[in-house]
Amino acid sequence: MTTNFYAPPAAIRGGRVVLPEDEARHAHTVLRGATGDEMTVVDGTGGWYRVEITHAAPEQVVGTIVEQREEVGEPAVDVTVALGLLKKRSRFETFVEKAVELGVRRIVPLRTARAERESIREERLRNVMVAAMKQCRRSRLPALVAPRSTADLLDESESERQLVCHAGDASVPIRQVVDPGGAAASALVLVGPEGGFAPSEVEGAVRAGATPVSLGARRLRAETAGLAALHAVITAQSN
């Protein structure tokens, strides 16, 4: 089977994998997995397993590990993207899905002056992230952090490089920041909601050590800006 399956670390013991019920149902009922077939399982913490099915039933699929690897599909740089909470939940979900595909390590919903929401649907977003992790063949499930303010997040951050996306006169093209001078092992990218950050938020981020960066001449939707910045940081590490 070419589909990746997800099983948490607790379901992988003694060389054996027991798929969660929903994953087992998909493997057995939808994909017709049977005893002797092989499947790929990821545990969300960097573990990748090639597994031979030894028992297949509608609500339980069990297999023996044939091969194990670590950090399959994971980028070398640890990138956190913090995006202002968006008015439409569907747009934030789209950002989360695509950010996982691109290789984000951590997602932080931001409470900002111009954000129109204060909360997230955590379980729904986690399901989106698991599906995206499997689809793009990653082995690590990114962390979804509880909503934070920009000030609190910057105070907590241990990232080597901190960027705040802002279309201001003092902003530097993001490629000029991430390309020269060697790649950072970790980065924090701050992106505002619709309407961007308030001036005081940008000023506070700069005082905390963040570099204001621009993403080009075109005005991007917030979720697109977050993805463009993430891609710039990750591809700079790859070059």
PDB file of C-alpha atoms in Angstrom:
ATOM      1  CA  MET A   1       0.000   0.000   0.000  1.00  0.00           C
ATOM      2  CA  THR A   2       1.410   3.388  -0.978  1.00  0.00           C
ATOM      3  CA  THR A   3      -0.564   5.348   1.645  1.00  0.00           C
ATOM      4  CA  ASN A   4       1.199   6.307   4.874  1.00  0.00           C
ATOM      5  CA  PHE A   5      -0.577   5.419   8.113  1.00  0.00           C
ATOM      6  CA  TYR A   6      -0.276   7.090  11.499  1.00  0.00           C
ATOM      7  CA  ALA A   7       0.166   5.305  14.811  1.00  0.00           C
ATOM      8  CA  PRO A   8       1.253   7.112  17.987  1.00  0.00           C
ATOM      9  CA  PRO A   9       4.408   5.879  19.753  1.00  0.00           C
ATOM     10  CA  ALA A  10       2.315   4.052  22.362  1.00  0.00           C
ATOM     11  CA  ALA A  11       0.948   1.813  19.583  1.00  0.00           C
ATOM     12  CA  ILE A  12       4.448   0.727  18.514  1.00  0.00           C
ATOM     13  CA  ARG A  13       6.089  -1.728  20.893  1.00  0.00           C
ATOM     14  CA  GLY A  14       8.329  -4.776  20.724  1.00  0.00           C
ATOM     15  CA  GLY A  15       8.665  -4.650  16.970  1.00  0.00           C
ATOM     16  CA  ARG A  16       4.910  -4.619  16.513  1.00  0.00           C
ATOM     17  CA  VAL A  17       2.487  -1.906  15.330  1.00  0.00           C
ATOM     18  CA  VAL A  18      -1.222  -1.734  16.156  1.00  0.00           C
ATOM     19  CA  LEU A  19      -3.028   0.834  14.030  1.00  0.00           C
ATOM     20  CA  PRO A  20      -5.595   3.111  15.718  1.00  0.00           C
ATOM     21  CA  GLU A  21      -9.188   2.138  14.914  1.00  0.00           C
ATOM     22  CA  ASP A  22      -9.801   4.792  12.254  1.00  0.00           C
ATOM     23  CA  GLU A  23      -6.497   4.007  10.517  1.00  0.00           C
ATOM     24  CA  ALA A  24      -7.225   0.267  10.699  1.00  0.00           C
ATOM     25  CA  ARG A  25     -10.630   0.785   9.118  1.00  0.00           C
ATOM     26  CA  HIS A  26      -9.074   2.752   6.272  1.00  0.00           C
ATOM     27  CA  ALA A  27      -6.337   0.156   5.722  1.00  0.00           C
ATOM     28  CA  HIS A  28      -8.655  -2.861   5.801  1.00  0.00           C
ATOM     29  CA  THR A  29     -11.994  -1.662   4.472  1.00  0.00           C
ATOM     30  CA  VAL A  30     -11.015   1.086   2.036  1.00  0.00           C
ATOM     31  CA  LEU A  31      -7.623  -0.099   0.782  1.00  0.00           C
ATOM     32  CA  ARG A  32      -8.298  -3.838   1.218  1.00  0.00           C
ATOM     33  CA  GLY A  33      -5.109  -4.444   3.168  1.00  0.00           C
ATOM     34  CA  ALA A  34      -4.592  -8.125   3.996  1.00  0.00           C
ATOM     35  CA  THR A  35      -2.174 -10.386   5.850  1.00  0.00           C
ATOM     36  CA  GLY A  36       1.214 -10.350   4.121  1.00  0.00           C
ATOM     37  CA  ASP A  37       0.799  -6.877   2.631  1.00  0.00           C
ATOM     38  CA  GLU A  38       3.287  -4.154   3.528  1.00  0.00           C
ATOM     39  CA  MET A  39       2.414  -0.664   4.721  1.00  0.00           C
ATOM     40  CA  THR A  40       4.317   2.416   5.833  1.00  0.00           C
ATOM     41  CA  VAL A  41       3.581   3.774   9.308  1.00  0.00           C
ATOM     42  CA  VAL A  42       4.787   7.032  10.885  1.00  0.00           C
ATOM     43  CA  ASP A  43       4.562   7.842  14.574  1.00  0.00           C
ATOM     44  CA  GLY A  44       4.537  11.657  14.448  1.00  0.00           C
ATOM     45  CA  THR A  45       7.774  11.946  16.441  1.00  0.00           C
ATOM     46  CA  GLY A  46      10.156  11.247  13.560  1.00  0.00           C
ATOM     47  CA  GLY A  47       9.791   7.467  13.429  1.00  0.00           C
ATOM     48  CA  TRP A  48       9.180   5.789  10.051  1.00  0.00           C
ATOM     49  CA  TYR A  49       8.377   2.080   9.793  1.00  0.00           C
ATOM     50  CA  ARG A  50       7.921  -0.411   6.972  1.00  0.00           C
ATOM     51  CA  VAL A  51       5.479  -2.939   8.374  1.00  0.00           C
ATOM     52  CA  GLU A  52       4.220  -6.344   7.224  1.00  0.00           C
ATOM     53  CA  ILE A  53       0.584  -6.937   8.164  1.00  0.00           C
ATOM     54  CA  THR A  54       0.125 -10.034  10.335  1.00  0.00           C
ATOM     55  CA  HIS A  55      -3.534  -9.529  11.257  1.00  0.00           C
ATOM     56  CA  ALA A  56      -6.197  -7.577   9.355  1.00  0.00           C
ATOM     57  CA  ALA A  57      -9.769  -6.973  10.487  1.00  0.00           C
ATOM     58  CA  PRO A  58     -12.175  -4.028  10.042  1.00  0.00           C
ATOM     59  CA  GLU A  59     -11.311  -2.484  13.414  1.00  0.00           C
ATOM     60  CA  GLN A  60      -7.833  -3.885  14.060  1.00  0.00           C
ATOM     61  CA  VAL A  61      -4.766  -4.103  11.859  1.00  0.00           C
ATOM     62  CA  VAL A  62      -1.529  -5.405  13.390  1.00  0.00           C
ATOM     63  CA  GLY A  63       1.869  -5.680  11.767  1.00  0.00           C
ATOM     64  CA  THR A  64       5.521  -6.553  12.343  1.00  0.00           C
ATOM     65  CA  ILE A  65       8.219  -3.940  11.738  1.00  0.00           C
ATOM     66  CA  VAL A  66      10.466  -4.910   8.822  1.00  0.00           C
ATOM     67  CA  GLU A  67      12.468  -1.680   8.557  1.00  0.00           C
ATOM     68  CA  GLN A  68      12.817   1.422  10.715  1.00  0.00           C
ATOM     69  CA  ARG A  69      14.195   4.879   9.891  1.00  0.00           C
ATOM     70  CA  GLU A  70      14.222   8.295  11.534  1.00  0.00           C
ATOM     71  CA  GLU A  71      13.239  11.793  10.351  1.00  0.00           C
ATOM     72  CA  VAL A  72      12.055  10.703   6.916  1.00  0.00           C
ATOM     73  CA  GLY A  73      10.726  13.670   4.951  1.00  0.00           C
ATOM     74  CA  GLU A  74      11.865  16.237   7.522  1.00  0.00           C
ATOM     75  CA  PRO A  75      13.704  19.481   6.661  1.00  0.00           C
ATOM     76  CA  ALA A  76      17.001  20.345   8.319  1.00  0.00           C
ATOM     77  CA  VAL A  77      15.739  23.676   9.698  1.00  0.00           C
ATOM     78  CA  ASP A  78      13.283  23.987  12.597  1.00  0.00           C
ATOM     79  CA  VAL A  79      10.736  26.632  11.569  1.00  0.00           C
ATOM     80  CA  THR A  80       7.924  28.003  13.697  1.00  0.00           C
ATOM     81  CA  VAL A  81       5.274  30.033  11.885  1.00  0.00           C
ATOM     82  CA  ALA A  82       2.977  32.215  13.984  1.00  0.00           C
ATOM     83  CA  LEU A  83      -0.044  33.447  12.039  1.00  0.00           C
ATOM     84  CA  GLY A  84      -2.651  35.895  13.259  1.00  0.00           C
ATOM     85  CA  LEU A  85      -6.024  34.264  13.829  1.00  0.00           C
ATOM     86  CA  LEU A  86      -8.113  34.725  10.680  1.00  0.00           C
ATOM     87  CA  LYS A  87     -11.767  35.646  10.351  1.00  0.00           C
ATOM     88  CA  LYS A  88     -12.547  32.552   8.280  1.00  0.00           C
ATOM     89  CA  ARG A  89     -11.589  29.318  10.010  1.00  0.00           C
ATOM     90  CA  SER A  90     -11.355  27.552   6.642  1.00  0.00           C
ATOM     91  CA  ARG A  91      -8.525  29.837   5.552  1.00  0.00           C
ATOM     92  CA  PHE A  92      -6.558  29.134   8.723  1.00  0.00           C
ATOM     93  CA  GLU A  93      -7.110  25.414   8.156  1.00  0.00           C
ATOM     94  CA  THR A  94      -5.780  25.756   4.608  1.00  0.00           C
ATOM     95  CA  PHE A  95      -2.679  27.466   5.962  1.00  0.00           C
ATOM     96  CA  VAL A  96      -2.147  24.699   8.530  1.00  0.00           C
ATOM     97  CA  GLU A  97      -2.494  21.954   5.914  1.00  0.00           C
ATOM     98  CA  LYS A  98      -0.071  23.542   3.462  1.00  0.00           C
ATOM     99  CA  ALA A  99       2.416  24.555   6.169  1.00  0.00           C
ATOM    100  CA  VAL A 100       2.655  20.927   7.272  1.00  0.00           C
ATOM    101  CA  GLU A 101       3.277  19.906   3.661  1.00  0.00           C
ATOM    102  CA  LEU A 102       6.056  22.490   3.320  1.00  0.00           C
ATOM    103  CA  GLY A 103       7.850  21.312   6.468  1.00  0.00           C
ATOM    104  CA  VAL A 104       6.835  23.590   9.348  1.00  0.00           C
ATOM    105  CA  ARG A 105       7.863  22.264  12.778  1.00  0.00           C
ATOM    106  CA  ARG A 106       5.530  24.368  14.916  1.00  0.00           C
ATOM    107  CA  ILE A 107       2.366  26.434  14.299  1.00  0.00           C
ATOM    108  CA  VAL A 108       1.276  29.204  16.641  1.00  0.00           C
ATOM    109  CA  PRO A 109      -2.086  30.994  16.244  1.00  0.00           C
ATOM    110  CA  LEU A 110      -1.476  34.639  17.148  1.00  0.00           C
ATOM    111  CA  ARG A 111      -3.787  36.887  19.110  1.00  0.00           C
ATOM    112  CA  THR A 112      -3.205  40.316  17.616  1.00  0.00           C
ATOM    113  CA  ALA A 113      -4.783  43.758  17.685  1.00  0.00           C
ATOM    114  CA  ARG A 114      -6.475  43.188  14.313  1.00  0.00           C
ATOM    115  CA  ALA A 115      -7.416  39.528  14.696  1.00  0.00           C
ATOM    116  CA  GLU A 116     -11.162  38.893  14.753  1.00  0.00           C
ATOM    117  CA  ARG A 117     -10.972  35.566  16.574  1.00  0.00           C
ATOM    118  CA  GLU A 118      -9.576  34.498  19.918  1.00  0.00           C
ATOM    119  CA  SER A 119      -9.691  30.699  19.701  1.00  0.00           C
ATOM    120  CA  ILE A 120      -9.064  27.696  17.461  1.00  0.00           C
ATOM    121  CA  ARG A 121     -10.749  24.349  16.930  1.00  0.00           C
ATOM    122  CA  GLU A 122      -7.806  22.329  18.193  1.00  0.00           C
ATOM    123  CA  GLU A 123      -9.104  18.834  17.427  1.00  0.00           C
ATOM    124  CA  ARG A 124     -10.130  19.825  13.907  1.00  0.00           C
ATOM    125  CA  LEU A 125      -6.720  21.397  13.208  1.00  0.00           C
ATOM    126  CA  ARG A 126      -4.905  18.378  14.597  1.00  0.00           C
ATOM    127  CA  ASN A 127      -6.858  16.102  12.244  1.00  0.00           C
ATOM    128  CA  VAL A 128      -5.912  18.356   9.333  1.00  0.00           C
ATOM    129  CA  MET A 129      -2.262  18.153  10.392  1.00  0.00           C
ATOM    130  CA  VAL A 130      -2.257  14.359  10.703  1.00  0.00           C
ATOM    131  CA  ALA A 131      -3.807  13.989   7.245  1.00  0.00           C
ATOM    132  CA  ALA A 132      -1.276  16.404   5.742  1.00  0.00           C
ATOM    133  CA  MET A 133       1.647  14.634   7.444  1.00  0.00           C
ATOM    134  CA  LYS A 134       0.578  11.306   5.945  1.00  0.00           C
ATOM    135  CA  GLN A 135      -0.172  12.750   2.511  1.00  0.00           C
ATOM    136  CA  CYS A 136       3.210  14.460   2.094  1.00  0.00           C
ATOM    137  CA  ARG A 137       5.145  11.513   3.591  1.00  0.00           C
ATOM    138  CA  ARG A 138       6.567  13.233   6.631  1.00  0.00           C
ATOM    139  CA  SER A 139       7.404  11.327   9.806  1.00  0.00           C
ATOM    140  CA  ARG A 140       7.020  14.145  12.329  1.00  0.00           C
ATOM    141  CA  LEU A 141       3.725  15.778  13.295  1.00  0.00           C
ATOM    142  CA  PRO A 142       4.272  19.513  13.846  1.00  0.00           C
ATOM    143  CA  ALA A 143       3.288  20.992  17.194  1.00  0.00           C
ATOM    144  CA  LEU A 144       0.159  23.110  17.433  1.00  0.00           C
ATOM    145  CA  VAL A 145       0.702  25.677  20.174  1.00  0.00           C
ATOM    146  CA  ALA A 146      -2.096  27.390  22.097  1.00  0.00           C
ATOM    147  CA  PRO A 147      -2.877  30.936  20.879  1.00  0.00           C
ATOM    148  CA  ARG A 148      -0.302  33.493  22.022  1.00  0.00           C
ATOM    149  CA  SER A 149       0.281  37.214  21.786  1.00  0.00           C
ATOM    150  CA  THR A 150       3.284  38.357  19.761  1.00  0.00           C
ATOM    151  CA  ALA A 151       4.945  39.721  22.909  1.00  0.00           C
ATOM    152  CA  ASP A 152       4.573  36.461  24.839  1.00  0.00           C
ATOM    153  CA  LEU A 153       5.753  34.378  21.899  1.00  0.00           C
ATOM    154  CA  LEU A 154       8.863  36.478  21.335  1.00  0.00           C
ATOM    155  CA  ASP A 155       9.631  36.377  25.047  1.00  0.00           C
ATOM    156  CA  GLU A 156       9.457  32.559  24.992  1.00  0.00           C
ATOM    157  CA  SER A 157      11.240  32.034  21.674  1.00  0.00           C
ATOM    158  CA  GLU A 158      14.656  30.384  21.513  1.00  0.00           C
ATOM    159  CA  SER A 159      14.885  30.508  17.704  1.00  0.00           C
ATOM    160  CA  GLU A 160      18.183  31.632  16.197  1.00  0.00           C
ATOM    161  CA  ARG A 161      16.428  33.871  13.677  1.00  0.00           C
ATOM    162  CA  GLN A 162      13.219  35.845  14.195  1.00  0.00           C
ATOM    163  CA  LEU A 163      11.344  37.480  11.317  1.00  0.00           C
ATOM    164  CA  VAL A 164       8.257  39.679  11.317  1.00  0.00           C
ATOM    165  CA  CYS A 165       6.489  40.037   7.975  1.00  0.00           C
ATOM    166  CA  HIS A 166       5.628  43.676   7.406  1.00  0.00           C
ATOM    167  CA  ALA A 167       5.348  45.813   4.271  1.00  0.00           C
ATOM    168  CA  GLY A 168       7.059  48.884   5.750  1.00  0.00           C
ATOM    169  CA  ASP A 169       9.865  51.163   4.610  1.00  0.00           C
ATOM    170  CA  ALA A 170      12.327  49.541   7.022  1.00  0.00           C
ATOM    171  CA  SER A 171      11.549  46.019   5.839  1.00  0.00           C
ATOM    172  CA  VAL A 172      14.171  43.985   4.002  1.00  0.00           C
ATOM    173  CA  PRO A 173      13.316  41.434   1.274  1.00  0.00           C
ATOM    174  CA  ILE A 174      13.164  38.108   3.043  1.00  0.00           C
ATOM    175  CA  ARG A 175      15.658  36.507   0.651  1.00  0.00           C
ATOM    176  CA  GLN A 176      18.288  39.034   1.694  1.00  0.00           C
ATOM    177  CA  VAL A 177      17.872  37.974   5.299  1.00  0.00           C
ATOM    178  CA  VAL A 178      17.721  34.198   4.959  1.00  0.00           C
ATOM    179  CA  ASP A 179      20.167  33.616   2.071  1.00  0.00           C
ATOM    180  CA  PRO A 180      23.429  35.349   3.097  1.00  0.00           C
ATOM    181  CA  GLY A 181      25.511  34.647   6.136  1.00  0.00           C
ATOM    182  CA  GLY A 182      24.791  30.964   6.544  1.00  0.00           C
ATOM    183  CA  ALA A 183      21.542  29.193   7.311  1.00  0.00           C
ATOM    184  CA  ALA A 184      20.052  29.201  10.797  1.00  0.00           C
ATOM    185  CA  ALA A 185      19.132  25.933  12.517  1.00  0.00           C
ATOM    186  CA  SER A 186      15.872  27.427  13.760  1.00  0.00           C
ATOM    187  CA  ALA A 187      13.621  30.336  12.830  1.00  0.00           C
ATOM    188  CA  LEU A 188      10.460  32.033  14.036  1.00  0.00           C
ATOM    189  CA  VAL A 189       8.283  33.750  11.434  1.00  0.00           C
ATOM    190  CA  LEU A 190       5.543  36.159  12.530  1.00  0.00           C
ATOM    191  CA  VAL A 191       2.677  36.924  10.150  1.00  0.00           C
ATOM    192  CA  GLY A 192      -0.268  39.191  10.918  1.00  0.00           C
ATOM    193  CA  PRO A 193      -3.965  38.537  10.244  1.00  0.00           C
ATOM    194  CA  GLU A 194      -6.092  40.384   7.694  1.00  0.00           C
ATOM    195  CA  GLY A 195      -4.842  43.971   7.754  1.00  0.00           C
ATOM    196  CA  GLY A 196      -1.446  42.964   9.095  1.00  0.00           C
ATOM    197  CA  PHE A 197       0.132  43.848  12.418  1.00  0.00           C
ATOM    198  CA  ALA A 198      -0.555  47.100  14.239  1.00  0.00           C
ATOM    199  CA  PRO A 199       2.472  49.458  14.207  1.00  0.00           C
ATOM    200  CA  SER A 200       3.002  48.921  17.932  1.00  0.00           C
ATOM    201  CA  GLU A 201       3.209  45.148  17.400  1.00  0.00           C
ATOM    202  CA  VAL A 202       5.850  45.532  14.703  1.00  0.00           C
ATOM    203  CA  GLU A 203       7.826  47.947  16.877  1.00  0.00           C
ATOM    204  CA  GLY A 204       7.639  45.547  19.806  1.00  0.00           C
ATOM    205  CA  ALA A 205       8.817  42.656  17.656  1.00  0.00           C
ATOM    206  CA  VAL A 206      11.782  44.667  16.384  1.00  0.00           C
ATOM    207  CA  ARG A 207      12.716  45.668  19.947  1.00  0.00           C
ATOM    208  CA  ALA A 208      12.623  41.976  20.854  1.00  0.00           C
ATOM    209  CA  GLY A 209      15.147  41.214  18.108  1.00  0.00           C
ATOM    210  CA  ALA A 210      12.969  40.356  15.096  1.00  0.00           C
ATOM    211  CA  THR A 211      13.914  41.565  11.626  1.00  0.00           C
ATOM    212  CA  PRO A 212      11.101  43.155   9.586  1.00  0.00           C
ATOM    213  CA  VAL A 213      10.900  41.451   6.187  1.00  0.00           C
ATOM    214  CA  SER A 214       8.873  41.929   3.015  1.00  0.00           C
ATOM    215  CA  LEU A 215       7.648  39.197   0.676  1.00  0.00           C
ATOM    216  CA  GLY A 216       7.661  41.039  -2.635  1.00  0.00           C
ATOM    217  CA  ALA A 217       5.732  43.649  -4.557  1.00  0.00           C
ATOM    218  CA  ARG A 218       2.338  41.928  -4.472  1.00  0.00           C
ATOM    219  CA  ARG A 219      -0.052  42.118  -1.562  1.00  0.00           C
ATOM    220  CA  LEU A 220      -0.644  38.587  -0.267  1.00  0.00           C
ATOM    221  CA  ARG A 221      -3.435  37.135   1.822  1.00  0.00           C
ATOM    222  CA  ALA A 222      -2.295  36.396   5.350  1.00  0.00           C
ATOM    223  CA  GLU A 223      -2.253  32.629   4.895  1.00  0.00           C
ATOM    224  CA  THR A 224      -0.358  32.956   1.604  1.00  0.00           C
ATOM    225  CA  ALA A 225       2.195  35.240   3.263  1.00  0.00           C
ATOM    226  CA  GLY A 226       2.791  32.668   5.974  1.00  0.00           C
ATOM    227  CA  LEU A 227       3.402  29.935   3.404  1.00  0.00           C
ATOM    228  CA  ALA A 228       5.645  32.144   1.245  1.00  0.00           C
ATOM    229  CA  ALA A 229       7.794  33.067   4.245  1.00  0.00           C
ATOM    230  CA  LEU A 230       8.001  29.446   5.403  1.00  0.00           C
ATOM    231  CA  HIS A 231       9.059  28.311   1.932  1.00  0.00           C
ATOM    232  CA  ALA A 232      11.732  31.040   1.743  1.00  0.00           C
ATOM    233  CA  VAL A 233      13.291  29.986   5.054  1.00  0.00           C
ATOM    234  CA  ILE A 234      13.228  26.251   4.338  1.00  0.00           C
ATOM    235  CA  THR A 235      14.562  26.510   0.792  1.00  0.00           C
ATOM    236  CA  ALA A 236      17.386  28.787   1.958  1.00  0.00           C
ATOM    237  CA  GLN A 237      18.504  25.979   4.267  1.00  0.00           C
ATOM    238  CA  SER A 238      18.351  23.487   1.404  1.00  0.00           C
ATOM    239  CA  ASN A 239      20.520  25.500  -0.993  1.00  0.00           C
TER     240      ASN A 239
END
